[in-house]
Tab-separated table of C-alpha atoms in Angstrom:
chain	number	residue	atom	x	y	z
A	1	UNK	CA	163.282	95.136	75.427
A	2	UNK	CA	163.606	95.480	79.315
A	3	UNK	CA	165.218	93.407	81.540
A	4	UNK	CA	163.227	92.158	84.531
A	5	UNK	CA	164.423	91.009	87.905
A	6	UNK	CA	162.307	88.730	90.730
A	7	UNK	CA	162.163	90.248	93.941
A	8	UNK	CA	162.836	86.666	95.354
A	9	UNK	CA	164.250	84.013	94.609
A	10	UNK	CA	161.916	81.793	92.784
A	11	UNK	CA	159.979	79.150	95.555
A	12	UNK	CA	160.216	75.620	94.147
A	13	UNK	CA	156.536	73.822	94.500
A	14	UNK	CA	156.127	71.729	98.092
A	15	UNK	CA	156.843	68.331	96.420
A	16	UNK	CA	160.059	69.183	94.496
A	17	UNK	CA	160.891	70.783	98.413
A	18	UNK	CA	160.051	67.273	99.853
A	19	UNK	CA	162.000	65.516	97.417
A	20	UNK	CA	164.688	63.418	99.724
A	21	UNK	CA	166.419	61.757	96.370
A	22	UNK	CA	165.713	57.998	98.655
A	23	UNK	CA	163.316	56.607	96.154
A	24	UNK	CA	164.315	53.186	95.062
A	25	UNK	CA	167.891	53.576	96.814
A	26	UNK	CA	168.577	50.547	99.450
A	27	UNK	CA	169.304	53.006	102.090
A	28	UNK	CA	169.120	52.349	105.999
A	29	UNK	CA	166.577	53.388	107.766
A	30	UNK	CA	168.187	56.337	109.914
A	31	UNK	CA	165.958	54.853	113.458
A	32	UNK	CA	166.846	51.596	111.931
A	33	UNK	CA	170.177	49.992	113.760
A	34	UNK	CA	168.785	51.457	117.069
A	35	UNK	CA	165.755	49.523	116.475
A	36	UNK	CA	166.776	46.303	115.646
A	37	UNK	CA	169.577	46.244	118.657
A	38	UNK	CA	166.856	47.287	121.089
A	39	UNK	CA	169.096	50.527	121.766
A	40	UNK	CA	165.820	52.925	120.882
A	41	UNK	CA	164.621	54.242	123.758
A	42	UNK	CA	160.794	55.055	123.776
A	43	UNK	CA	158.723	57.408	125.536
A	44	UNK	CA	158.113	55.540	128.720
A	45	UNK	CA	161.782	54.225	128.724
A	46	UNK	CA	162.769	57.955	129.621
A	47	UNK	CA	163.685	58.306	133.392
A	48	UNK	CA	164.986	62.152	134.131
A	49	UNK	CA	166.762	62.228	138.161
A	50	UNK	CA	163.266	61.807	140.325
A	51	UNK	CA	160.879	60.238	137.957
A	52	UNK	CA	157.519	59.555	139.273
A	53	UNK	CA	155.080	57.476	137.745
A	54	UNK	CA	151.268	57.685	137.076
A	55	UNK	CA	147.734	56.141	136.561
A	56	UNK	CA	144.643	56.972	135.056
A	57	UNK	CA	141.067	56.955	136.442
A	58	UNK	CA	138.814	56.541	134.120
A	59	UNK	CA	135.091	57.037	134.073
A	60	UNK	CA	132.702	53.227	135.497
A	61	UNK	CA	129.865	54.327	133.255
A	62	UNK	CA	129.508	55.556	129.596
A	63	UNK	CA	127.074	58.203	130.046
A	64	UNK	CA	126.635	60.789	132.781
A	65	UNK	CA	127.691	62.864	135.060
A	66	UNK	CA	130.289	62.864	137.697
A	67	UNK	CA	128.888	63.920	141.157
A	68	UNK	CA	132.108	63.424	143.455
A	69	UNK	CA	135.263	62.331	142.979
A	70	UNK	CA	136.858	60.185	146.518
A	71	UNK	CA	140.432	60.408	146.885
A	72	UNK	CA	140.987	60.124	150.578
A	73	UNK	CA	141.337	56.225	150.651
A	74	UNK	CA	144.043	56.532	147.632
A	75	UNK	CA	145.802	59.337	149.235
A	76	UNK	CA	146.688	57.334	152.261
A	77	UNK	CA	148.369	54.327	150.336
A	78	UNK	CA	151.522	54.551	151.118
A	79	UNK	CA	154.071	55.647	148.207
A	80	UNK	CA	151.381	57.621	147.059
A	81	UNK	CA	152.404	61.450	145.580
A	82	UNK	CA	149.278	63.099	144.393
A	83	UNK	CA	145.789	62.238	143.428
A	84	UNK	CA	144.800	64.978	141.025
A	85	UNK	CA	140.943	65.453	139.892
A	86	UNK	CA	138.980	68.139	138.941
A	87	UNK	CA	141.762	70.144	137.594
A	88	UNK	CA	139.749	72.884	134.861
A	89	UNK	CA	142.698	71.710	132.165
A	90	UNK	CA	141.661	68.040	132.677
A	91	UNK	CA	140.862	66.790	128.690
A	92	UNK	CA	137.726	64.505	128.148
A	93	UNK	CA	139.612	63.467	125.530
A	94	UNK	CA	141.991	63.064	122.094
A	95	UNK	CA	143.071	66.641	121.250
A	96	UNK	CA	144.609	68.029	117.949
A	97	UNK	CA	144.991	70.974	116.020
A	98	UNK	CA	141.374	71.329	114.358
A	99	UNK	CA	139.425	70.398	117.736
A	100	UNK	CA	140.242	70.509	121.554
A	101	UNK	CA	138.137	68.266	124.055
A	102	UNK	CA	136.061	69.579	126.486
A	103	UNK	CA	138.273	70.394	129.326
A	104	UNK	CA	137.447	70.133	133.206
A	105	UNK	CA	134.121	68.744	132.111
A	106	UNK	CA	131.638	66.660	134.371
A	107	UNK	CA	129.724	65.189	131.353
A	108	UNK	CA	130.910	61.536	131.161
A	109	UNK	CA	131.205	61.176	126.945
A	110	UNK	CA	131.783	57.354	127.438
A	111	UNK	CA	133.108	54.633	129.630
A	112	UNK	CA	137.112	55.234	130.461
A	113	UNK	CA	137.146	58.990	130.286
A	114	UNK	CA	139.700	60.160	131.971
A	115	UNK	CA	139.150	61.880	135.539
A	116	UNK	CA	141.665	61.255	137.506
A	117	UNK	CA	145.575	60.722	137.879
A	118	UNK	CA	147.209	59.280	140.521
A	119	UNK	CA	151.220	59.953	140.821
A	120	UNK	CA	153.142	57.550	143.162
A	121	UNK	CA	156.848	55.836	143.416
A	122	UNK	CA	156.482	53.203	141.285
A	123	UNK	CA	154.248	51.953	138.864
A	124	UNK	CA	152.781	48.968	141.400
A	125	UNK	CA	151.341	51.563	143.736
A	126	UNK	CA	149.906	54.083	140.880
A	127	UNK	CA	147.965	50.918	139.780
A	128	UNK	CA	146.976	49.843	143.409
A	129	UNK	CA	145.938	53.574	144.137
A	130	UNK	CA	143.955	54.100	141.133
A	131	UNK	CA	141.867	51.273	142.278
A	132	UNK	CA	140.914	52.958	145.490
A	133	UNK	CA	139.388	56.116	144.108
A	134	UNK	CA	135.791	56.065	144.059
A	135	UNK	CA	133.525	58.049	141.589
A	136	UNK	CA	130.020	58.995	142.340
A	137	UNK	CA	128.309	59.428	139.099
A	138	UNK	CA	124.619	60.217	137.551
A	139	UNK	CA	124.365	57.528	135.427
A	140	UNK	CA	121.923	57.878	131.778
A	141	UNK	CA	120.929	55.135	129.556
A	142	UNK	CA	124.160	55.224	126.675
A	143	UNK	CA	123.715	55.043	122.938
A	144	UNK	CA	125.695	52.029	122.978
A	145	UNK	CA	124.844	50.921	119.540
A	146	UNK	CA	125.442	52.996	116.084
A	147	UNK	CA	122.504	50.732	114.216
A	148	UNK	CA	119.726	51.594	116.931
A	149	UNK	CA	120.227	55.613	116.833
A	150	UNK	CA	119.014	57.845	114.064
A	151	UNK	CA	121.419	59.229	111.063
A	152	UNK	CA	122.194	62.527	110.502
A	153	UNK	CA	121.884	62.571	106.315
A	154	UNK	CA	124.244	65.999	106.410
A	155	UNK	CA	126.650	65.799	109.337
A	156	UNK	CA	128.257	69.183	110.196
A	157	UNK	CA	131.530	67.551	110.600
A	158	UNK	CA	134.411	66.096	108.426
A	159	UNK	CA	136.556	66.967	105.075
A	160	UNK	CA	134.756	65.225	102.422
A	161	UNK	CA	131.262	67.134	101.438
A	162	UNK	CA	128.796	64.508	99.460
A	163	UNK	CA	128.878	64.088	96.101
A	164	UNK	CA	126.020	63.844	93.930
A	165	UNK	CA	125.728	64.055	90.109
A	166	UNK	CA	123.382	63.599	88.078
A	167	UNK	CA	119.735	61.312	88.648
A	168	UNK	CA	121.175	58.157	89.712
A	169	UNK	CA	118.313	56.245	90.768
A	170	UNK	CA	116.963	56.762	87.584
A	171	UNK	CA	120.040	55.638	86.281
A	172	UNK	CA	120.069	52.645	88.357
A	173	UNK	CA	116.545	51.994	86.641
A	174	UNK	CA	117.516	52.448	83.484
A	175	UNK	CA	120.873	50.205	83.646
A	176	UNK	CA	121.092	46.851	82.146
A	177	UNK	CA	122.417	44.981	85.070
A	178	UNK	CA	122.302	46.292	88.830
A	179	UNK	CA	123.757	45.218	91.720
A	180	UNK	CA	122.853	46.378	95.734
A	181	UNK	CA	124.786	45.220	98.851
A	182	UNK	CA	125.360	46.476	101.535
A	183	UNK	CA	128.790	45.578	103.888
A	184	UNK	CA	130.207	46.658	107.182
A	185	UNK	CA	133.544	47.027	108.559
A	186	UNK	CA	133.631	46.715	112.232
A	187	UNK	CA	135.667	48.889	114.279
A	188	UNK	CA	139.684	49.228	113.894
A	189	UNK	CA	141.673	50.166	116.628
A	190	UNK	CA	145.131	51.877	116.391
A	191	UNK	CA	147.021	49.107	118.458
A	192	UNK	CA	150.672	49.774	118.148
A	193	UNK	CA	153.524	48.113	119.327
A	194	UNK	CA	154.714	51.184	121.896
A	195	UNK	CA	151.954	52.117	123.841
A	196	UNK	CA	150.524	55.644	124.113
A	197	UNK	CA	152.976	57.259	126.995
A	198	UNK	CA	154.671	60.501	127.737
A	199	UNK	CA	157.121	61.571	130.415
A	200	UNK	CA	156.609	65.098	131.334
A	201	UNK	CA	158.985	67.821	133.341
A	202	UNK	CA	159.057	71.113	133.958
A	203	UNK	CA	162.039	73.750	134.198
A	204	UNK	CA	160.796	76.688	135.487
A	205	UNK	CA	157.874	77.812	133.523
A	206	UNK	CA	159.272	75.811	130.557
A	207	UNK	CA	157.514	71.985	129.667
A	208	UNK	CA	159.426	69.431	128.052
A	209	UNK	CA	157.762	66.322	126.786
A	210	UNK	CA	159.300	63.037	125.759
A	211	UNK	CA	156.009	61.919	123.686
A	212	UNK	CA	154.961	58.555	121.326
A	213	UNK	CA	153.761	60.990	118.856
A	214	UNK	CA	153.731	60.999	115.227
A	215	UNK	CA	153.108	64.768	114.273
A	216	UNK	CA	154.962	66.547	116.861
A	217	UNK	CA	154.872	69.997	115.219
A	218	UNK	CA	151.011	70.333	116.025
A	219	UNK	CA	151.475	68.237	118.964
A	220	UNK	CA	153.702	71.491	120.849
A	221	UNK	CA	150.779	73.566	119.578
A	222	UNK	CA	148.117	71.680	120.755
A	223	UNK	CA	149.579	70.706	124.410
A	224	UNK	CA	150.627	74.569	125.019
A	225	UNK	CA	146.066	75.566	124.208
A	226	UNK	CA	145.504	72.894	126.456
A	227	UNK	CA	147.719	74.235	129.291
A	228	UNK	CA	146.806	77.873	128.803
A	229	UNK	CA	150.384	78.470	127.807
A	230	UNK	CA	152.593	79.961	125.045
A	231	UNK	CA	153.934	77.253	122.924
A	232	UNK	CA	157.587	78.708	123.774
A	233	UNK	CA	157.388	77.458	126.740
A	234	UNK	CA	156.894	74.128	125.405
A	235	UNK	CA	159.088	71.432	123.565
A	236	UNK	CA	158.500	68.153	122.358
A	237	UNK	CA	160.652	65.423	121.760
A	238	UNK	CA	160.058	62.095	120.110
A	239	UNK	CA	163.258	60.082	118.838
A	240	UNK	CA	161.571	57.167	118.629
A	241	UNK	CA	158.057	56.072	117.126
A	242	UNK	CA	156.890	52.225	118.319
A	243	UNK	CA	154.060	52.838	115.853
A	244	UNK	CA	151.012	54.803	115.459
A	245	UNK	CA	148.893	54.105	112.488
A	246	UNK	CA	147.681	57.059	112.594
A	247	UNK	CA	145.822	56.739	116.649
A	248	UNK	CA	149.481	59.636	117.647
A	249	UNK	CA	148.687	61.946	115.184
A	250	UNK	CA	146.705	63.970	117.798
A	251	UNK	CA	147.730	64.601	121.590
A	252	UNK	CA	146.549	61.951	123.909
A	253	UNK	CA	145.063	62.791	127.435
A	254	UNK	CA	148.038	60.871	129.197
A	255	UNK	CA	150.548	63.876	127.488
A	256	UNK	CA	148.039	66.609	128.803
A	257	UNK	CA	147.683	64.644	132.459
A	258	UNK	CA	151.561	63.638	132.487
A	259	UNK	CA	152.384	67.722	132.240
A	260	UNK	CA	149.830	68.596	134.782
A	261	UNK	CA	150.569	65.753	137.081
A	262	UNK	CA	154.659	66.980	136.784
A	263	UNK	CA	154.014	70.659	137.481
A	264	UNK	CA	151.763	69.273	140.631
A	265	UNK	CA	154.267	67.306	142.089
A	266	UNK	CA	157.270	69.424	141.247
A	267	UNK	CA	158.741	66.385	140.049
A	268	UNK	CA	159.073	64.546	136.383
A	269	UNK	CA	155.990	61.927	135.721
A	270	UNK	CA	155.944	59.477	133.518
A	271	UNK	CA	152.237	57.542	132.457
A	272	UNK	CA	151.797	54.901	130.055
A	273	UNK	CA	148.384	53.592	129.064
A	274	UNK	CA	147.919	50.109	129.616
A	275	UNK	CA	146.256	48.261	126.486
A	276	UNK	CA	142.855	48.398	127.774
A	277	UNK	CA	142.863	51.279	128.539
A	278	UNK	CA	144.127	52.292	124.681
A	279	UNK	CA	141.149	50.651	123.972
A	280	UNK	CA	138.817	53.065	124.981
A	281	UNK	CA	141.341	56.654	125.914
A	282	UNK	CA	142.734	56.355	122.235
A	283	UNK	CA	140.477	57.379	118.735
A	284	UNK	CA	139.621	54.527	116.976
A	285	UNK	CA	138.349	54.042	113.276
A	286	UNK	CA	134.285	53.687	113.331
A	287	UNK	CA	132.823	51.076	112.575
A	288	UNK	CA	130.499	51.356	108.890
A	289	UNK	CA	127.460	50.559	107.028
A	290	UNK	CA	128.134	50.897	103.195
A	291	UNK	CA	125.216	50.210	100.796
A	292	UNK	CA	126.956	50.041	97.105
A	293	UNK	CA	124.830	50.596	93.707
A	294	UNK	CA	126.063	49.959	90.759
A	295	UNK	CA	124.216	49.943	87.373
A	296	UNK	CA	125.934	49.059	84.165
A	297	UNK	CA	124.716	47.673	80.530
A	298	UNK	CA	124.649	44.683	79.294
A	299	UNK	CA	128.657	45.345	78.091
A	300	UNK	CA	129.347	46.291	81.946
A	301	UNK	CA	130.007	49.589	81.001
A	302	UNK	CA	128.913	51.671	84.288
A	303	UNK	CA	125.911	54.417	83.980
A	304	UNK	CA	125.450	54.555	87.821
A	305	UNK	CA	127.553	54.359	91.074
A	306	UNK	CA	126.297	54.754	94.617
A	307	UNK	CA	128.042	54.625	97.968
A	308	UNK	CA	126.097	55.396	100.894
A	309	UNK	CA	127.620	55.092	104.351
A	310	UNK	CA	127.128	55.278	108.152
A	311	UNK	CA	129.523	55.855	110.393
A	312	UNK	CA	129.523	56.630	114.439
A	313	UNK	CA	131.065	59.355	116.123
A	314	UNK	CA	130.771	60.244	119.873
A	315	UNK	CA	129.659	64.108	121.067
A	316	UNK	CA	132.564	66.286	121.150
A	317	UNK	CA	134.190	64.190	118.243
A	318	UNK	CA	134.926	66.298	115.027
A	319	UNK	CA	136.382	63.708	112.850
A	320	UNK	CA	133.859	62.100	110.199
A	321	UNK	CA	135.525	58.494	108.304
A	322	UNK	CA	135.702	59.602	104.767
A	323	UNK	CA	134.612	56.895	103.446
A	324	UNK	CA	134.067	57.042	100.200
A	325	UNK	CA	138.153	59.392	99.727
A	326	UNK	CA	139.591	56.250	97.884
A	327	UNK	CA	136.799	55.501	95.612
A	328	UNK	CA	135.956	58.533	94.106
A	329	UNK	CA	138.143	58.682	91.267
A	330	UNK	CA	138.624	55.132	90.514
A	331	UNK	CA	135.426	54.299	88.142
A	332	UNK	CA	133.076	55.573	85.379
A	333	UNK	CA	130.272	56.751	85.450
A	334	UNK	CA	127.915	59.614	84.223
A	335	UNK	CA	125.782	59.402	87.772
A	336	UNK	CA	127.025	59.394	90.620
A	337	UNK	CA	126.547	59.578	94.418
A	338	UNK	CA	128.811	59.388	97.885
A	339	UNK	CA	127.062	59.978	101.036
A	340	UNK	CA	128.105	59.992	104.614
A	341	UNK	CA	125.933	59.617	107.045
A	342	UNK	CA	126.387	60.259	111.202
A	343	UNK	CA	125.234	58.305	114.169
A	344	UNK	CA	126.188	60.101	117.647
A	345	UNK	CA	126.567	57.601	120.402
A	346	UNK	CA	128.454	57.442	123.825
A	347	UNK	CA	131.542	55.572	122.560
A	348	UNK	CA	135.275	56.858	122.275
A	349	UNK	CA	136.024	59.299	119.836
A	350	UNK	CA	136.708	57.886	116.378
A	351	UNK	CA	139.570	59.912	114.224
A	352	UNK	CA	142.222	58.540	111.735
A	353	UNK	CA	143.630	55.828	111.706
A	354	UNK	CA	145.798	53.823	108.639
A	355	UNK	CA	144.584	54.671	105.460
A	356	UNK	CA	141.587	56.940	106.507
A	357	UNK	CA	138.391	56.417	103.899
A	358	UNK	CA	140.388	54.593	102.033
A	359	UNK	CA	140.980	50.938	103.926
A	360	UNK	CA	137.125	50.559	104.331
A	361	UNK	CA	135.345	52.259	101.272
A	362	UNK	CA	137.971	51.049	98.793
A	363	UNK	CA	137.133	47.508	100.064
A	364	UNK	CA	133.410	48.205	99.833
A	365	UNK	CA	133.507	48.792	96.548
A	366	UNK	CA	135.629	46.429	94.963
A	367	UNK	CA	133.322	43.659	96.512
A	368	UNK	CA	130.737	45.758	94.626
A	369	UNK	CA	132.729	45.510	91.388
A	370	UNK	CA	133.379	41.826	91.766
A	371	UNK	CA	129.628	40.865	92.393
A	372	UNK	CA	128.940	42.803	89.214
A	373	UNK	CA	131.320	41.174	87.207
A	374	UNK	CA	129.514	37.670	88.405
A	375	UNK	CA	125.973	39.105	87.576
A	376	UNK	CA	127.356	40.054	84.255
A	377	UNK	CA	129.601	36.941	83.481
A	378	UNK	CA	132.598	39.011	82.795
A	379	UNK	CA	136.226	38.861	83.990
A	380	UNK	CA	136.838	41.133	87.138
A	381	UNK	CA	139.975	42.884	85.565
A	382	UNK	CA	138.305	43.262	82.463
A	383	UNK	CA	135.340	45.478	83.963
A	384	UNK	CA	137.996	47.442	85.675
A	385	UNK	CA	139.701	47.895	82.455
A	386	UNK	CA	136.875	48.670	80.880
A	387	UNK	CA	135.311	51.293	83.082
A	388	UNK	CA	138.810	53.420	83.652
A	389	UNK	CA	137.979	56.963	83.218
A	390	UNK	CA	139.634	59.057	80.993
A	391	UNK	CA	139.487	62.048	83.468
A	392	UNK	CA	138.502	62.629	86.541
A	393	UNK	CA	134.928	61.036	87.130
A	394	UNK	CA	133.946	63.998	90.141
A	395	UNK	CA	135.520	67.147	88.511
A	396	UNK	CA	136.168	66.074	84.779
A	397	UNK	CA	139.858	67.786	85.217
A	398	UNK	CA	142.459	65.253	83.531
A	399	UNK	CA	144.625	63.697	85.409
A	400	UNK	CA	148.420	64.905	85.236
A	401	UNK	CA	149.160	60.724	85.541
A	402	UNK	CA	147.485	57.925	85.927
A	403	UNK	CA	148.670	54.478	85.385
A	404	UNK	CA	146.271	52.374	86.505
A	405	UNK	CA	145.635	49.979	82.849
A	406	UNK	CA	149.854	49.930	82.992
A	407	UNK	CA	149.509	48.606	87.297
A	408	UNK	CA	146.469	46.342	86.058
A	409	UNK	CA	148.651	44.473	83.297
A	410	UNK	CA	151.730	44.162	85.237
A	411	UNK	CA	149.850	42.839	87.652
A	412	UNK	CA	147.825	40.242	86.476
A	413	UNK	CA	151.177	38.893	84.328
A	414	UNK	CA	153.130	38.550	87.753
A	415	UNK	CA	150.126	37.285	89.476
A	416	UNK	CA	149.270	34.772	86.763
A	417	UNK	CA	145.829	36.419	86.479
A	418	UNK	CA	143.941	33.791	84.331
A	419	UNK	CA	141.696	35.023	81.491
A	420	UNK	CA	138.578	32.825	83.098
A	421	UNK	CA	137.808	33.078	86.394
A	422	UNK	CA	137.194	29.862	88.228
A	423	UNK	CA	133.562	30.020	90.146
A	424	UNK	CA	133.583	30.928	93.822
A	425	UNK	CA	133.953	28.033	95.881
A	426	UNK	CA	135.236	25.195	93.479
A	427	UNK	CA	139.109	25.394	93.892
A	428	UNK	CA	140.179	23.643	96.668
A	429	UNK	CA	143.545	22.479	98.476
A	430	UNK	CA	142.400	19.754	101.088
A	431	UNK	CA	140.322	21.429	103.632
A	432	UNK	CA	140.932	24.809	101.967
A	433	UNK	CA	138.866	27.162	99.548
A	434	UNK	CA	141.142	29.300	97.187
A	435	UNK	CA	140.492	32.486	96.123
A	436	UNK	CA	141.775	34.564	93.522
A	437	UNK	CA	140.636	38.217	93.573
């Protein structure tokens, strides 16, 4: 027998490295005192020696082009520093590490683009100055709404590739009982407590950012393509988070604009966006269409599941909802199909926010599950119970755990769950309809 000898040290697997030991410990919150005494201070809140501040012009149409850009009335306002437009590293939008925005762009990809910025004293006179530039612009007809433009069946775009096994509208005509609705969810926006803000400065050839950002790794990446310089020379600080849900995961245009406006002015800059203008400068979750078929026998055992979707997406946008990422692996079922489709219209940039895939298509579904249950006359839980998959529905792999019966009976004896189901409608408490779902 030999003896044998690794020529490294053995790499434990990412999750045992992630492991933190905090798990069901009542430990603080490290951010947490600073918080709660209102000692945290956020992006905005930074003032360096000679602080400027900043506003941003955004585009008065949602589809175009921009002829000419006015300054000359905004320049003379007193207090004013700099009215920057038409700089080639201007961003059209929301960048991250997967896609980058067109840059120094005159295509207008929807209303509130950004432009311009205008750097003054104080915050009064950045607003007031903003206000006096004028934009000439070639105006076009916008798609304005996803339901009146045509869907791409096979987008180019997004993480989750369709599904489809097996003949499931033959299924669906085959099964016992079928159910087919079709829901929406309308848009969600990413509205968090701290505004989207950076304060930018340079030293030298060297960029430091004080950023509300919540992945600021690929943020120093991202921020050094868009500047054209080595990320090096850049570094990015964010102490404190006032919320994202998920609308900081990517670099906003006020981080790109704060950095440019700072080198232009030699001075630090500071921009915040106000919440309108999050609104429409800040990804947002689309809005969707989700048609759900399910076919079952007369036991409610499921032969056939479809989830069909529509979701909306502006031009340069690369992010596609996954809607159907929660749903997948929760039910039965021999046939089976999860489609995406893609509407392109002249709208801000959708991307992820809180629970992408999962907060809309999970609900989709489970409304589809309920109305079954009714058509069938069967307890909710108990066609959940019934149709838990022993594997993996999409791959057939097992699943190294899965719990879900175990979460399903704890459940329903905290909850109270009762074994017949009152119908929809008939509870009430005075003026009020109860639910139980």
């Amino acid at each position: 027998m030999t003896d044998q000898a690794m020529d490294v040290a053995e790499r434990p697997g990412s999750l045992v490295r992630a492991e933190q030991g905090l798990l069901g410990r009542p430990i603080d919150r490290i951010d947490g005192p600073a918080k709660v005494t209102g000692t945290a201070t956020y992006a905005f809140e930074h003032a360096p020696a000679g602080v400027a501040v900043a506003a941003i012009v955004g585009a008065p149409v949602a589809a175009g082009r921009v002829i000419r850009i006015d300054t000359a009335a905004a320049e003379a306002l007193p207090g004013v520093l700099a009215v920057i437009a038409g700089d080639p590293r201007m961003p059209a939008g929301q960048a991250n590490s997967r896609a980058m925005p067109e840059q120094g762009t005159t295509r207008i990809f929807h209303y509130g683009q950004p432009l311009a910025i205008v750097v003054a004293e104080d915050q009064a006179t950045a607003n007031d100055a903003a206000r006096l530039v004028r934009v000439e612009v070639d105006a076009t007809a916008p798609r304005a709404d996803p339901r009146g433009q045509p869907v791409e069946a096979k987008p180019g775009i997004g993480f989750l590739p369709p599904v489809e096994i097996g003949d499931v509208d033959a299924a669906l005509d085959r099964a016992t009982v079928t159910i087919d609705r079709t829901y929406t969810t309308p848009v969600h926006f990413p509205a968090a407590l701290e505004p989207h803000a950076t304060t930018a400065w340079w030293e030298g050839d060297r960029l430091t950012l004080r950023i509300s950002n919540q992945v600021i790794g690929a943020a120093r990446k991202t921020i050094a393509k868009a500047l054209g310089i080595d990320a090096d020379r850049v570094r990015v600080l964010a102490p404190f988070v006032g919320g994202g849900f998920g609308g900081k995961t990517g670099v906003g245009t006020e981080a790109i604009l704060a950095a440019i406006a700072a080198e232009h002015v030699g001075r630090p800059v500071k921009v915040a966006l106000p919440r309108r203008q999050v609104a429409y400068m800040v990804h947002h979750r689309s809005d969707t269409v989700q048609r759900i078929r399910i076919g079952a026998d007369a036991q409610g055992r499921i032969a056939a599941m479809a989830h069909d979707s529509v979701v909306h997406q502006n031009d340069q946008g690369a992010f596609l909802e996954p809607v159907p990422f929660g749903t997948l692996p929760l039910y039965a079922g021999a046939a089976r199909r999860f489609t995406t489709g893609l509407v392109r219209v002249d709208l801000p940039e959708t991307g992820a926010v809180r629970a992408p895939g999962e907060a809309v298509g999970t609900f989709a579904v489970e409304c589809g599950m309920d109305e079954l249950a009714e058509e069938l006359g069967i307890n909710p839980l108990d066609l959940r119970r019934l149709n838990e998959p022993a594997a993996d529905p999409t791959s057939g792999k097992p699943f190294s755990t899965r719990r879900m019966l175990d979460c399903y009976d704890e459940g329903a004896r905290r909850f109270g769950w009762p074994a017949t189901l009152p119908a929809p409608g008939s509870v009430r408490e005075g003026e009020w309809l109860i639910g139980i779902g």
